[in-house]
mmCIF file of C-alpha atoms in Angstrom:
data_model
loop_
_atom_site.group_PDB
_atom_site.id
_atom_site.type_symbol
_atom_site.label_atom_id
_atom_site.label_comp_id
_atom_site.label_asym_id
_atom_site.label_seq_id
_atom_site.Cartn_x
_atom_site.Cartn_y
_atom_site.Cartn_z
ATOM 1 C CA UNK L 1 155.423 -55.250 3.805
ATOM 2 C CA UNK L 2 151.996 -53.614 3.285
ATOM 3 C CA UNK L 3 151.376 -53.822 7.036
ATOM 4 C CA UNK L 4 154.722 -52.158 7.668
ATOM 5 C CA UNK L 5 153.906 -49.158 5.486
ATOM 6 C CA UNK L 6 150.452 -48.886 7.085
ATOM 7 C CA UNK L 7 152.157 -48.580 10.426
ATOM 8 C CA UNK L 8 154.578 -45.959 9.134
ATOM 9 C CA UNK L 9 151.719 -43.861 7.774
ATOM 10 C CA UNK L 10 149.779 -44.228 11.018
ATOM 11 C CA UNK L 11 152.831 -43.213 13.091
ATOM 12 C CA UNK L 12 153.324 -40.116 10.907
ATOM 13 C CA UNK L 13 149.680 -39.158 11.478
ATOM 14 C CA UNK L 14 149.843 -39.718 15.211
ATOM 15 C CA UNK L 15 152.989 -37.563 15.598
ATOM 16 C CA UNK L 16 151.071 -34.843 13.786
ATOM 17 C CA UNK L 17 153.406 -34.231 10.899
ATOM 18 C CA UNK L 18 152.415 -31.018 9.066
ATOM 19 C CA UNK L 19 153.569 -29.660 5.806
ATOM 20 C CA UNK L 20 152.698 -26.449 3.994
ATOM 21 C CA UNK L 21 152.283 -26.773 0.243
ATOM 22 C CA UNK L 22 150.559 -23.999 -1.613
ATOM 23 C CA UNK L 23 149.545 -22.640 1.706
ATOM 24 C CA UNK L 24 147.407 -25.773 2.491
ATOM 25 C CA UNK L 25 147.499 -28.188 5.386
ATOM 26 C CA UNK L 26 148.418 -31.767 4.360
ATOM 27 C CA UNK L 27 147.784 -33.567 7.673
ATOM 28 C CA UNK L 28 148.184 -32.827 11.350
ATOM 29 C CA UNK L 29 146.522 -32.266 14.692
ATOM 30 C CA UNK L 30 144.265 -29.252 15.336
ATOM 31 C CA UNK L 31 147.150 -27.610 17.120
ATOM 32 C CA UNK L 32 149.461 -27.979 14.112
ATOM 33 C CA UNK L 33 146.802 -27.022 11.651
ATOM 34 C CA UNK L 34 145.966 -23.882 13.582
ATOM 35 C CA UNK L 35 149.728 -22.956 13.717
ATOM 36 C CA UNK L 36 150.104 -23.574 9.975
ATOM 37 C CA UNK L 37 147.098 -21.408 9.083
ATOM 38 C CA UNK L 38 148.174 -18.600 11.376
ATOM 39 C CA UNK L 39 151.789 -18.777 10.108
ATOM 40 C CA UNK L 40 150.624 -18.550 6.519
ATOM 41 C CA UNK L 41 148.477 -15.564 7.462
ATOM 42 C CA UNK L 42 151.452 -13.837 9.152
ATOM 43 C CA UNK L 43 153.445 -14.107 5.914
ATOM 44 C CA UNK L 44 150.630 -13.269 3.515
ATOM 45 C CA UNK L 45 149.571 -10.234 5.493
ATOM 46 C CA UNK L 46 152.989 -8.817 4.668
ATOM 47 C CA UNK L 47 152.366 -9.431 0.965
ATOM 48 C CA UNK L 48 154.841 -12.315 0.874
ATOM 49 C CA UNK L 49 154.149 -15.691 -0.722
ATOM 50 C CA UNK L 50 154.360 -18.486 1.847
ATOM 51 C CA UNK L 51 155.838 -20.994 -0.603
ATOM 52 C CA UNK L 52 158.485 -18.571 -1.760
ATOM 53 C CA UNK L 53 159.399 -17.847 1.857
ATOM 54 C CA UNK L 54 159.675 -21.592 2.556
ATOM 55 C CA UNK L 55 162.033 -21.847 -0.414
ATOM 56 C CA UNK L 56 164.327 -19.116 1.037
ATOM 57 C CA UNK L 57 164.081 -20.504 4.613
ATOM 58 C CA UNK L 58 164.962 -23.989 3.507
ATOM 59 C CA UNK L 59 167.712 -23.009 1.125
ATOM 60 C CA UNK L 60 165.725 -24.272 -1.804
ATOM 61 C CA UNK L 61 164.792 -27.727 -0.473
ATOM 62 C CA UNK L 62 161.126 -26.912 0.130
ATOM 63 C CA UNK L 63 158.559 -24.505 -1.299
ATOM 64 C CA UNK L 64 158.720 -22.885 -4.674
ATOM 65 C CA UNK L 65 161.332 -20.619 -6.247
ATOM 66 C CA UNK L 66 160.154 -17.069 -6.513
ATOM 67 C CA UNK L 67 159.217 -16.017 -10.042
ATOM 68 C CA UNK L 68 160.891 -12.669 -9.541
ATOM 69 C CA UNK L 69 164.198 -14.324 -8.707
ATOM 70 C CA UNK L 70 165.724 -15.282 -5.333
ATOM 71 C CA UNK L 71 167.731 -12.108 -4.846
ATOM 72 C CA UNK L 72 164.873 -9.767 -5.647
ATOM 73 C CA UNK L 73 162.367 -11.710 -3.529
ATOM 74 C CA UNK L 74 164.761 -11.892 -0.585
ATOM 75 C CA UNK L 75 165.492 -8.184 -0.725
ATOM 76 C CA UNK L 76 161.752 -7.497 -0.605
ATOM 77 C CA UNK L 77 160.927 -10.055 2.061
ATOM 78 C CA UNK L 78 163.792 -8.953 4.394
ATOM 79 C CA UNK L 79 162.281 -5.431 4.547
ATOM 80 C CA UNK L 80 159.176 -6.865 6.183
ATOM 81 C CA UNK L 81 160.976 -9.395 8.308
ATOM 82 C CA UNK L 82 160.533 -7.563 11.621
ATOM 83 C CA UNK L 83 156.745 -7.653 11.473
ATOM 84 C CA UNK L 84 156.732 -11.255 10.279
ATOM 85 C CA UNK L 85 159.085 -12.105 13.153
ATOM 86 C CA UNK L 86 156.743 -10.602 15.774
ATOM 87 C CA UNK L 87 153.672 -12.099 14.196
ATOM 88 C CA UNK L 88 155.231 -15.589 14.005
ATOM 89 C CA UNK L 89 156.386 -15.260 17.618
ATOM 90 C CA UNK L 90 152.916 -14.110 18.781
ATOM 91 C CA UNK L 91 151.017 -16.945 17.138
ATOM 92 C CA UNK L 92 153.433 -19.566 18.356
ATOM 93 C CA UNK L 93 153.277 -18.186 21.865
ATOM 94 C CA UNK L 94 149.478 -18.043 21.848
ATOM 95 C CA UNK L 95 149.079 -21.645 20.605
ATOM 96 C CA UNK L 96 151.900 -22.993 22.813
ATOM 97 C CA UNK L 97 149.813 -21.959 25.847
ATOM 98 C CA UNK L 98 146.412 -22.774 24.454
ATOM 99 C CA UNK L 99 144.103 -25.726 25.050
ATOM 100 C CA UNK L 100 144.526 -26.687 21.412
ATOM 101 C CA UNK L 101 148.094 -27.771 22.003
ATOM 102 C CA UNK L 102 147.791 -29.946 25.056
ATOM 103 C CA UNK L 103 150.605 -32.438 24.596
ATOM 104 C CA UNK L 104 154.329 -31.854 24.804
ATOM 105 C CA UNK L 105 154.785 -33.470 21.389
ATOM 106 C CA UNK L 106 152.438 -30.923 19.829
ATOM 107 C CA UNK L 107 154.140 -28.017 21.567
ATOM 108 C CA UNK L 108 157.587 -29.162 20.533
ATOM 109 C CA UNK L 109 156.353 -29.686 17.026
ATOM 110 C CA UNK L 110 155.097 -26.113 16.548
ATOM 111 C CA UNK L 111 158.322 -24.830 18.138
ATOM 112 C CA UNK L 112 160.284 -26.803 15.587
ATOM 113 C CA UNK L 113 158.111 -25.557 12.755
ATOM 114 C CA UNK L 114 158.423 -22.018 13.977
ATOM 115 C CA UNK L 115 162.188 -22.320 14.035
ATOM 116 C CA UNK L 116 162.218 -23.956 10.606
ATOM 117 C CA UNK L 117 160.226 -21.187 9.033
ATOM 118 C CA UNK L 118 160.560 -17.937 11.010
ATOM 119 C CA UNK L 119 163.931 -18.738 12.621
ATOM 120 C CA UNK L 120 165.468 -19.732 9.269
ATOM 121 C CA UNK L 121 163.985 -16.661 7.597
ATOM 122 C CA UNK L 122 165.574 -14.498 10.299
ATOM 123 C CA UNK L 123 168.904 -16.171 9.769
ATOM 124 C CA UNK L 124 168.694 -15.713 5.986
ATOM 125 C CA UNK L 125 168.165 -11.993 6.379
ATOM 126 C CA UNK L 126 170.571 -11.389 9.275
ATOM 127 C CA UNK L 127 173.579 -9.111 8.972
ATOM 128 C CA UNK L 128 177.179 -10.139 9.746
ATOM 129 C CA UNK L 129 177.171 -8.029 12.883
ATOM 130 C CA UNK L 130 174.666 -10.418 14.465
ATOM 131 C CA UNK L 131 177.611 -12.804 15.145
ATOM 132 C CA UNK L 132 180.100 -10.102 16.261
ATOM 133 C CA UNK L 133 177.946 -7.707 18.333
ATOM 134 C CA UNK L 134 178.413 -9.601 21.535
ATOM 135 C CA UNK L 135 182.158 -9.552 21.205
ATOM 136 C CA UNK L 136 182.025 -5.825 20.350
ATOM 137 C CA UNK L 137 179.985 -5.119 23.487
ATOM 138 C CA UNK L 138 182.470 -7.041 25.617
ATOM 139 C CA UNK L 139 185.228 -4.875 24.242
ATOM 140 C CA UNK L 140 183.360 -1.829 25.521
ATOM 141 C CA UNK L 141 184.079 -2.934 29.069
ATOM 142 C CA UNK L 142 187.710 -2.012 28.449
ATOM 143 C CA UNK L 143 186.636 1.424 29.313
ATOM 144 C CA UNK L 144 186.023 0.326 32.874
ATOM 145 C CA UNK L 145 188.854 -2.249 32.964
ATOM 146 C CA UNK L 146 186.343 -5.110 33.529
ATOM 147 C CA UNK L 147 185.825 -8.373 31.689
ATOM 148 C CA UNK L 148 182.371 -9.478 32.774
ATOM 149 C CA UNK L 149 181.379 -13.162 32.593
ATOM 150 C CA UNK L 150 177.847 -12.020 32.039
ATOM 151 C CA UNK L 151 176.688 -9.188 29.862
ATOM 152 C CA UNK L 152 173.001 -9.068 30.890
ATOM 153 C CA UNK L 153 171.714 -6.099 32.842
ATOM 154 C CA UNK L 154 171.010 -8.496 35.724
ATOM 155 C CA UNK L 155 174.784 -9.060 36.076
ATOM 156 C CA UNK L 156 174.740 -5.805 37.990
ATOM 157 C CA UNK L 157 172.798 -7.597 40.719
ATOM 158 C CA UNK L 158 174.103 -11.102 40.288
ATOM 159 C CA UNK L 159 177.862 -10.342 40.311
ATOM 160 C CA UNK L 160 180.321 -7.762 41.626
ATOM 161 C CA UNK L 161 180.042 -6.178 38.178
ATOM 162 C CA UNK L 162 181.196 -2.709 39.100
ATOM 163 C CA UNK L 163 184.252 -3.806 40.986
ATOM 164 C CA UNK L 164 185.713 -5.784 43.903
ATOM 165 C CA UNK L 165 187.231 -2.900 45.831
ATOM 166 C CA UNK L 166 186.987 0.837 46.236
ATOM 167 C CA UNK L 167 189.507 1.605 43.448
ATOM 168 C CA UNK L 168 187.703 -0.542 40.894
ATOM 169 C CA UNK L 169 184.353 0.914 41.846
ATOM 170 C CA UNK L 170 185.711 4.422 41.556
ATOM 171 C CA UNK L 171 187.117 3.739 38.111
ATOM 172 C CA UNK L 172 183.862 2.046 36.943
ATOM 173 C CA UNK L 173 181.724 5.011 38.075
ATOM 174 C CA UNK L 174 184.191 7.511 36.587
ATOM 175 C CA UNK L 175 184.010 5.805 33.138
ATOM 176 C CA UNK L 176 180.509 4.358 33.097
ATOM 177 C CA UNK L 177 179.206 7.002 30.738
ATOM 178 C CA UNK L 178 181.881 5.908 28.178
ATOM 179 C CA UNK L 179 180.869 2.303 28.646
ATOM 180 C CA UNK L 180 177.183 3.125 28.088
ATOM 181 C CA UNK L 181 177.965 5.222 25.059
ATOM 182 C CA UNK L 182 180.098 2.492 23.576
ATOM 183 C CA UNK L 183 177.310 -0.080 23.944
ATOM 184 C CA UNK L 184 174.849 2.280 22.316
ATOM 185 C CA UNK L 185 177.161 3.014 19.408
ATOM 186 C CA UNK L 186 177.766 -0.672 18.765
ATOM 187 C CA UNK L 187 174.071 -1.402 18.935
ATOM 188 C CA UNK L 188 173.197 1.451 16.594
ATOM 189 C CA UNK L 189 175.740 0.191 14.045
ATOM 190 C CA UNK L 190 174.034 -3.201 13.863
ATOM 191 C CA UNK L 191 170.648 -3.613 12.186
ATOM 192 C CA UNK L 192 170.077 -6.861 14.094
ATOM 193 C CA UNK L 193 170.789 -5.218 17.493
ATOM 194 C CA UNK L 194 167.280 -5.520 18.928
ATOM 195 C CA UNK L 195 167.314 -9.357 18.549
ATOM 196 C CA UNK L 196 170.878 -9.715 19.811
ATOM 197 C CA UNK L 197 170.336 -7.425 22.824
ATOM 198 C CA UNK L 198 167.219 -9.431 23.736
ATOM 199 C CA UNK L 199 169.164 -12.704 23.586
ATOM 200 C CA UNK L 200 171.928 -11.169 25.802
ATOM 201 C CA UNK L 201 169.382 -9.789 28.251
ATOM 202 C CA UNK L 202 170.418 -6.158 27.644
ATOM 203 C CA UNK L 203 167.831 -3.392 27.666
ATOM 204 C CA UNK L 204 169.207 -0.004 26.405
ATOM 205 C CA UNK L 205 168.838 2.453 29.185
ATOM 206 C CA UNK L 206 168.381 -0.075 31.980
ATOM 207 C CA UNK L 207 172.127 -0.508 32.415
ATOM 208 C CA UNK L 208 172.495 3.247 32.813
ATOM 209 C CA UNK L 209 169.851 3.357 35.521
ATOM 210 C CA UNK L 210 171.263 0.405 37.303
ATOM 211 C CA UNK L 211 174.781 1.646 37.225
ATOM 212 C CA UNK L 212 173.553 5.070 38.478
ATOM 213 C CA UNK L 213 172.013 3.450 41.531
ATOM 214 C CA UNK L 214 175.245 1.584 42.453
ATOM 215 C CA UNK L 215 177.417 4.639 41.815
ATOM 216 C CA UNK L 216 175.223 6.826 43.922
ATOM 217 C CA UNK L 217 175.481 4.279 46.734
ATOM 218 C CA UNK L 218 179.129 3.194 46.524
ATOM 219 C CA UNK L 219 179.427 2.897 50.282
ATOM 220 C CA UNK L 220 176.433 0.634 50.557
ATOM 221 C CA UNK L 221 177.675 -1.516 47.593
ATOM 222 C CA UNK L 222 181.149 -1.875 49.125
ATOM 223 C CA UNK L 223 179.775 -2.799 52.506
ATOM 224 C CA UNK L 224 177.660 -5.517 50.934
ATOM 225 C CA UNK L 225 180.104 -7.010 48.399
ATOM 226 C CA UNK L 226 179.430 -10.489 49.795
ATOM 227 C CA UNK L 227 175.745 -10.048 49.022
ATOM 228 C CA UNK L 228 176.722 -9.728 45.315
ATOM 229 C CA UNK L 229 179.686 -12.137 45.246
ATOM 230 C CA UNK L 230 178.156 -15.000 47.261
ATOM 231 C CA UNK L 231 174.529 -14.444 48.238
ATOM 232 C CA UNK L 232 172.626 -16.891 50.448
ATOM 233 C CA UNK L 233 171.407 -20.208 48.814
ATOM 234 C CA UNK L 234 167.798 -18.945 48.663
ATOM 235 C CA UNK L 235 168.791 -15.893 46.565
ATOM 236 C CA UNK L 236 170.916 -18.097 44.298
ATOM 237 C CA UNK L 237 167.876 -20.295 43.855
ATOM 238 C CA UNK L 238 165.829 -17.197 43.003
ATOM 239 C CA UNK L 239 168.228 -16.449 40.198
ATOM 240 C CA UNK L 240 168.252 -20.053 38.981
ATOM 241 C CA UNK L 241 164.440 -20.093 38.873
ATOM 242 C CA UNK L 242 164.462 -16.878 36.892
ATOM 243 C CA UNK L 243 167.117 -18.195 34.504
ATOM 244 C CA UNK L 244 165.042 -21.408 33.938
ATOM 245 C CA UNK L 245 161.905 -19.425 33.289
ATOM 246 C CA UNK L 246 163.617 -17.051 30.929
ATOM 247 C CA UNK L 247 165.249 -19.818 28.938
ATOM 248 C CA UNK L 248 161.849 -21.576 28.579
ATOM 249 C CA UNK L 249 160.272 -18.214 27.437
ATOM 250 C CA UNK L 250 163.117 -17.447 24.995
ATOM 251 C CA UNK L 251 162.599 -20.819 23.282
ATOM 252 C CA UNK L 252 159.131 -19.673 22.322
ATOM 253 C CA UNK L 253 159.757 -15.924 22.178
ATOM 254 C CA UNK L 254 163.281 -14.891 21.135
ATOM 255 C CA UNK L 255 162.155 -11.260 21.606
ATOM 256 C CA UNK L 256 160.208 -11.556 24.834
ATOM 257 C CA UNK L 257 158.925 -8.032 24.963
ATOM 258 C CA UNK L 258 157.803 -7.907 21.371
ATOM 259 C CA UNK L 259 154.249 -9.320 21.757
ATOM 260 C CA UNK L 260 151.719 -8.916 24.569
ATOM 261 C CA UNK L 261 151.549 -12.522 25.769
ATOM 262 C CA UNK L 262 155.322 -12.868 25.961
ATOM 263 C CA UNK L 263 155.627 -9.440 27.561
ATOM 264 C CA UNK L 264 153.283 -10.388 30.405
ATOM 265 C CA UNK L 265 155.196 -13.564 31.029
ATOM 266 C CA UNK L 266 158.498 -11.790 30.931
ATOM 267 C CA UNK L 267 157.382 -9.096 33.381
ATOM 268 C CA UNK L 268 155.790 -11.588 35.709
ATOM 269 C CA UNK L 269 159.069 -13.615 35.857
ATOM 270 C CA UNK L 270 161.106 -10.497 36.597
ATOM 271 C CA UNK L 271 158.785 -9.288 39.271
ATOM 272 C CA UNK L 272 158.496 -12.736 40.767
ATOM 273 C CA UNK L 273 162.257 -12.619 41.150
ATOM 274 C CA UNK L 274 162.082 -9.324 43.001
ATOM 275 C CA UNK L 275 159.592 -10.789 45.408
ATOM 276 C CA UNK L 276 161.617 -13.988 45.742
ATOM 277 C CA UNK L 277 164.804 -12.127 46.725
ATOM 278 C CA UNK L 278 163.037 -9.779 49.039
ATOM 279 C CA UNK L 279 161.505 -12.702 50.919
ATOM 280 C CA UNK L 280 164.781 -14.586 51.020
ATOM 281 C CA UNK L 281 166.700 -11.728 52.751
ATOM 282 C CA UNK L 282 163.826 -11.116 55.119
ATOM 283 C CA UNK L 283 163.609 -14.800 56.052
ATOM 284 C CA UNK L 284 167.186 -14.571 57.376
ATOM 285 C CA UNK L 285 166.230 -11.337 59.174
ATOM 286 C CA UNK L 286 168.867 -9.484 57.185
ATOM 287 C CA UNK L 287 171.645 -11.100 59.198
ATOM 288 C CA UNK L 288 173.684 -12.169 56.163
ATOM 289 C CA UNK L 289 172.891 -9.065 54.197
ATOM 290 C CA UNK L 290 171.707 -5.900 55.911
ATOM 291 C CA UNK L 291 168.369 -4.307 55.089
ATOM 292 C CA UNK L 292 170.352 -1.360 53.715
ATOM 293 C CA UNK L 293 172.081 -3.425 51.084
ATOM 294 C CA UNK L 294 169.036 -5.633 50.273
ATOM 295 C CA UNK L 295 166.919 -2.474 49.932
ATOM 296 C CA UNK L 296 169.376 -1.051 47.419
ATOM 297 C CA UNK L 297 169.367 -4.401 45.611
ATOM 298 C CA UNK L 298 165.571 -4.235 45.420
ATOM 299 C CA UNK L 299 165.759 -0.770 43.903
ATOM 300 C CA UNK L 300 168.385 -2.049 41.457
ATOM 301 C CA UNK L 301 166.282 -5.048 40.381
ATOM 302 C CA UNK L 302 163.249 -2.783 39.877
ATOM 303 C CA UNK L 303 165.192 -0.281 37.795
ATOM 304 C CA UNK L 304 166.523 -3.085 35.627
ATOM 305 C CA UNK L 305 163.011 -4.212 34.656
ATOM 306 C CA UNK L 306 161.896 -2.726 31.330
ATOM 307 C CA UNK L 307 159.486 0.084 31.800
ATOM 308 C CA UNK L 308 156.810 -1.674 29.720
ATOM 309 C CA UNK L 309 156.265 -3.870 32.806
ATOM 310 C CA UNK L 310 155.043 -0.866 34.729
ATOM 311 C CA UNK L 311 152.162 -0.558 32.262
ATOM 312 C CA UNK L 312 151.678 -4.314 31.811
ATOM 313 C CA UNK L 313 151.442 -5.197 35.477
ATOM 314 C CA UNK L 314 150.913 -1.879 37.330
ATOM 315 C CA UNK L 315 149.542 -3.293 40.509
ATOM 316 C CA UNK L 316 152.311 -5.921 40.998
ATOM 317 C CA UNK L 317 155.027 -3.526 39.887
ATOM 318 C CA UNK L 318 153.758 -0.822 42.227
ATOM 319 C CA UNK L 319 153.636 -3.031 45.313
ATOM 320 C CA UNK L 320 157.022 -4.712 44.850
ATOM 321 C CA UNK L 321 158.905 -1.666 43.561
ATOM 322 C CA UNK L 322 157.495 0.757 46.094
ATOM 323 C CA UNK L 323 160.082 3.205 47.467
ATOM 324 C CA UNK L 324 159.254 1.874 50.934
ATOM 325 C CA UNK L 325 161.075 -1.302 49.979
ATOM 326 C CA UNK L 326 164.243 0.541 49.065
ATOM 327 C CA UNK L 327 165.093 1.844 52.632
ATOM 328 C CA UNK L 328 166.647 5.105 51.550
ATOM 329 C CA UNK L 329 166.776 6.321 55.110
ATOM 330 C CA UNK L 330 169.068 3.467 56.124
ATOM 331 C CA UNK L 331 171.747 4.520 53.623
ATOM 332 C CA UNK L 332 172.754 7.821 55.341
ATOM 333 C CA UNK L 333 175.693 6.316 57.364
ATOM 334 C CA UNK L 334 177.166 4.808 54.156
ATOM 335 C CA UNK L 335 176.700 7.803 51.872
ATOM 336 C CA UNK L 336 178.174 10.677 53.822
ATOM 337 C CA UNK L 337 175.018 11.369 55.844
ATOM 338 C CA UNK L 338 172.803 11.646 52.830
ATOM 339 C CA UNK L 339 169.813 9.491 51.886
ATOM 340 C CA UNK L 340 170.474 9.039 48.229
ATOM 341 C CA UNK L 341 167.353 8.514 46.288
ATOM 342 C CA UNK L 342 166.899 8.411 42.585
ATOM 343 C CA UNK L 343 168.020 11.363 40.511
ATOM 344 C CA UNK L 344 164.886 12.567 38.704
ATOM 345 C CA UNK L 345 166.903 14.392 36.057
ATOM 346 C CA UNK L 346 169.078 11.340 35.361
ATOM 347 C CA UNK L 347 166.051 9.035 35.117
ATOM 348 C CA UNK L 348 164.231 11.432 32.735
ATOM 349 C CA UNK L 349 167.202 12.056 30.517
ATOM 350 C CA UNK L 350 168.256 8.407 30.443
ATOM 351 C CA UNK L 351 164.779 7.141 29.677
ATOM 352 C CA UNK L 352 164.202 9.621 26.911
ATOM 353 C CA UNK L 353 167.641 8.957 25.388
ATOM 354 C CA UNK L 354 167.163 5.189 25.584
ATOM 355 C CA UNK L 355 163.735 5.489 23.861
ATOM 356 C CA UNK L 356 165.188 7.608 21.053
ATOM 357 C CA UNK L 357 168.101 5.237 20.514
ATOM 358 C CA UNK L 358 165.969 2.128 20.630
ATOM 359 C CA UNK L 359 163.457 3.674 18.297
ATOM 360 C CA UNK L 360 166.180 4.470 15.800
ATOM 361 C CA UNK L 361 167.613 0.953 16.115
ATOM 362 C CA UNK L 362 164.281 -0.666 15.440
ATOM 363 C CA UNK L 363 163.623 1.703 12.578
ATOM 364 C CA UNK L 364 166.984 0.763 11.182
ATOM 365 C CA UNK L 365 166.078 -2.937 11.420
#
């Protein structure tokens, strides 16, 4: 029996079990110890007691009950939740990709610990609209008589999101401002909107810019419906790779543009996809999808990328999203003889408006 318990204790040590009691490390690998110290610092830097937070996050099964009372502590802690969220995500991301955490077991352990502490804390502070916002946004599509299977901005490039025929496209473009306004209003009404929108893959303002490109080039879009509805296998593989990369990133960083390390990975994945799709169409010498349509798709993909990526990876962004890759001149026959480039006024107004709205939403959170 003694030998049995020795083996149990040894197994617990080897798997690197870590517990935080009074802010101290009980046992664990260097990876887990580093995470625990950093996590405690994230919380304490916001003037929150780590043991009290663990009590809230675990529904009273761990940690220590706050002396001031649960309701008072929770009200105070939830005010600083956004900065604790970002800090917790940043330290988990940094260690997950560090040489301290070399084994998959260690990486999965700190992910589990992050979810148990920061994820549960987020859940305890969340508002009811967190669970209803996606449904509310879907209802916005009633304005354009569409029921999209995907809500992410990338659905504009991955599906025939704006319509399957000329009438549907006309109705979408006629009512797209109402759709965008509805999405903004729903987001502004929900204090948890920034997290929910990140999970859905929606960037306020990007949808407007993407829809503007398609609606300014209706003829090009309609001529290349098959490129949206059923692209070549290589392009489908590009999207699958992007989806896999984003899912892996979101496991570590639920808000992938909130910290610098996650932002760089996010931007790199999105720009890799632009390059992947460009090469796929070129490989087929534009026989299945004309250079005109693929050029518009490249412009669309670039506009859907958050503008932070322009600053984060300026060289890569500049080379892939160069106007030379959009082939404006090829669009004249499809657009009434006009080469339809971006509307500077629309871009400026939309970007400014999106920044103001997102700023208000984050302030509200």
